[in-house]
PDB file of C-alpha atoms in Angstrom:
ATOM      1  CA  MET A   1      -0.174  -0.311  -0.054  1.00  0.00           C
ATOM      2  CA  GLU A   2       1.110   3.454  -1.412  1.00  0.00           C
ATOM      3  CA  LEU A   3       0.899   6.055   1.079  1.00  0.00           C
ATOM      4  CA  LEU A   4       0.885   9.835  -0.242  1.00  0.00           C
ATOM      5  CA  ARG A   5       1.086  13.104   1.285  1.00  0.00           C
ATOM      6  CA  LEU A   6      -1.302  15.500   1.590  1.00  0.00           C
ATOM      7  CA  ALA A   7      -0.322  17.890  -1.148  1.00  0.00           C
ATOM      8  CA  VAL A   8       0.613  14.688  -3.894  1.00  0.00           C
ATOM      9  CA  ALA A   9      -2.885  12.798  -3.376  1.00  0.00           C
ATOM     10  CA  ALA A  10      -4.683  16.332  -3.379  1.00  0.00           C
ATOM     11  CA  ARG A  11      -2.832  16.551  -6.734  1.00  0.00           C
ATOM     12  CA  TRP A  12      -3.826  12.569  -7.742  1.00  0.00           C
ATOM     13  CA  VAL A  13      -7.616  13.254  -7.155  1.00  0.00           C
ATOM     14  CA  GLY A  14      -7.561  16.638  -8.610  1.00  0.00           C
ATOM     15  CA  VAL A  15      -8.866  18.879  -5.805  1.00  0.00           C
ATOM     16  CA  HIS A  16      -7.261  21.390  -4.015  1.00  0.00           C
ATOM     17  CA  PRO A  17      -5.295  19.689  -0.312  1.00  0.00           C
ATOM     18  CA  GLY A  18      -8.028  21.720   1.670  1.00  0.00           C
ATOM     19  CA  THR A  19     -10.775  20.044  -0.092  1.00  0.00           C
ATOM     20  CA  LEU A  20      -9.196  16.616   0.484  1.00  0.00           C
ATOM     21  CA  ARG A  21      -8.598  17.554   4.226  1.00  0.00           C
ATOM     22  CA  LEU A  22     -12.064  18.407   4.514  1.00  0.00           C
ATOM     23  CA  TRP A  23     -13.188  15.102   3.137  1.00  0.00           C
ATOM     24  CA  ALA A  24     -10.746  13.158   5.389  1.00  0.00           C
ATOM     25  CA  ASN A  25     -12.457  15.291   8.526  1.00  0.00           C
ATOM     26  CA  GLU A  26     -15.748  13.809   7.152  1.00  0.00           C
ATOM     27  CA  GLY A  27     -15.026  10.466   6.877  1.00  0.00           C
ATOM     28  CA  ARG A  28     -15.295  10.500   3.137  1.00  0.00           C
ATOM     29  CA  VAL A  29     -11.683   9.035   2.537  1.00  0.00           C
ATOM     30  CA  PRO A  30      -9.651   7.298   4.865  1.00  0.00           C
ATOM     31  CA  VAL A  31      -6.809   8.690   6.511  1.00  0.00           C
ATOM     32  CA  VAL A  32      -3.326   6.693   8.076  1.00  0.00           C
ATOM     33  CA  TRP A  33      -1.421   9.022  10.277  1.00  0.00           C
ATOM     34  CA  VAL A  34       2.179   8.986  10.415  1.00  0.00           C
ATOM     35  CA  GLY A  35       3.012  11.424  13.311  1.00  0.00           C
ATOM     36  CA  ARG A  36       1.470  14.423  12.964  1.00  0.00           C
ATOM     37  CA  GLU A  37       0.743  14.412   8.889  1.00  0.00           C
ATOM     38  CA  ARG A  38      -2.174  12.547   7.188  1.00  0.00           C
ATOM     39  CA  ARG A  39      -1.234   9.930   4.347  1.00  0.00           C
ATOM     40  CA  PHE A  40      -3.566   8.700   1.846  1.00  0.00           C
ATOM     41  CA  SER A  41      -3.707   5.227   0.252  1.00  0.00           C
ATOM     42  CA  ARG A  42      -3.253   5.500  -3.497  1.00  0.00           C
ATOM     43  CA  GLU A  43      -5.762   2.664  -3.254  1.00  0.00           C
ATOM     44  CA  ALA A  44      -8.598   4.516  -1.406  1.00  0.00           C
ATOM     45  CA  LEU A  45      -8.086   7.669  -3.453  1.00  0.00           C
ATOM     46  CA  ASP A  46      -8.800   5.830  -6.585  1.00  0.00           C
ATOM     47  CA  VAL A  47     -11.857   4.323  -4.788  1.00  0.00           C
ATOM     48  CA  LEU A  48     -13.016   7.690  -3.965  1.00  0.00           C
ATOM     49  CA  THR A  49     -12.734   9.055  -7.393  1.00  0.00           C
ATOM     50  CA  GLY A  50     -14.297   5.939  -9.216  1.00  0.00           C
ATOM     51  CA  CYS A  51     -11.039   5.538 -11.257  1.00  0.00           C
ATOM     52  CA  PRO A  52      -9.638   2.056 -11.986  1.00  0.00           C
ATOM     53  CA  ASP A  53      -6.134   1.452 -10.318  1.00  0.00           C
ATOM     54  CA  VAL A  54      -2.847   2.016 -12.578  1.00  0.00           C
ATOM     55  CA  ALA A  55      -3.281  -1.035 -14.363  1.00  0.00           C
ATOM     56  CA  GLY A  56      -6.660   0.405 -15.616  1.00  0.00           C
ATOM     57  CA  ARG A  57      -5.309   3.256 -17.246  1.00  0.00           C
ATOM     58  CA  ARG A  58      -4.654   4.341 -20.752  1.00  0.00           C
ATOM     59  CA  GLU A  59      -2.123   6.622 -22.159  1.00  0.00           C
ATOM     60  CA  ALA A  60      -2.651   8.297 -25.585  1.00  0.00           C
ATOM     61  CA  LEU A  61       0.879   9.203 -27.628  1.00  0.00           C
ATOM     62  CA  TYR A  62       0.971  11.523 -30.532  1.00  0.00           C
ATOM     63  CA  VAL A  63       3.956  11.793 -32.936  1.00  0.00           C
ATOM     64  CA  ARG A  64       3.730  14.047 -36.192  1.00  0.00           C
ATOM     65  CA  VAL A  65       5.968  14.644 -39.243  1.00  0.00           C
ATOM     66  CA  SER A  66       6.770  18.056 -41.172  1.00  0.00           C
ATOM     67  CA  GLY A  67       7.849  18.178 -44.511  1.00  0.00           C
ATOM     68  CA  THR A  68       7.492  15.008 -47.237  1.00  0.00           C
ATOM     69  CA  SER A  69      11.341  13.835 -47.404  1.00  0.00           C
ATOM     70  CA  GLY A  70      11.325  10.755 -45.059  1.00  0.00           C
ATOM     71  CA  GLN A  71       7.972  11.177 -43.320  1.00  0.00           C
ATOM     72  CA  GLU A  72       7.861   7.074 -43.264  1.00  0.00           C
ATOM     73  CA  SER A  73      11.130   6.540 -41.317  1.00  0.00           C
ATOM     74  CA  SER A  74      10.641   9.618 -39.169  1.00  0.00           C
ATOM     75  CA  LEU A  75       7.592   8.479 -37.751  1.00  0.00           C
ATOM     76  CA  ALA A  76       8.722   5.244 -36.869  1.00  0.00           C
ATOM     77  CA  ALA A  77      11.530   6.623 -35.465  1.00  0.00           C
ATOM     78  CA  GLN A  78       9.268   9.099 -33.039  1.00  0.00           C
ATOM     79  CA  GLU A  79       6.863   6.046 -32.117  1.00  0.00           C
ATOM     80  CA  ALA A  80       9.940   4.313 -31.730  1.00  0.00           C
ATOM     81  CA  GLU A  81      11.114   6.380 -29.082  1.00  0.00           C
ATOM     82  CA  LEU A  82       7.760   6.739 -27.125  1.00  0.00           C
TER      83      LEU A  82
END
C-alpha cells in the first residue's frame, strides 16, 4: 500500500489540499496518520474518484512529421522513441 502526502494526494485526485483535508475530517476518505501528517492510500483515492487502478489506465501518444521527405522513417523513429 503506497501512502501519499496531502499535497500529492490532492493532485492525484484533482482537488485543492484543503478540500481533501475536509473530506478526511468528514470521513469520506480514510487517512493514516504518520506522526502529525495525514497520509492517503492511492487505492482509497482511486475508490473515491471512481478511477480504476494504474494497471487499468490508458495513455495516448501523439507523433507527427512535417515536410514530405522521409516521413515514414521519421514517424517510425518517433514511435520507437516513445
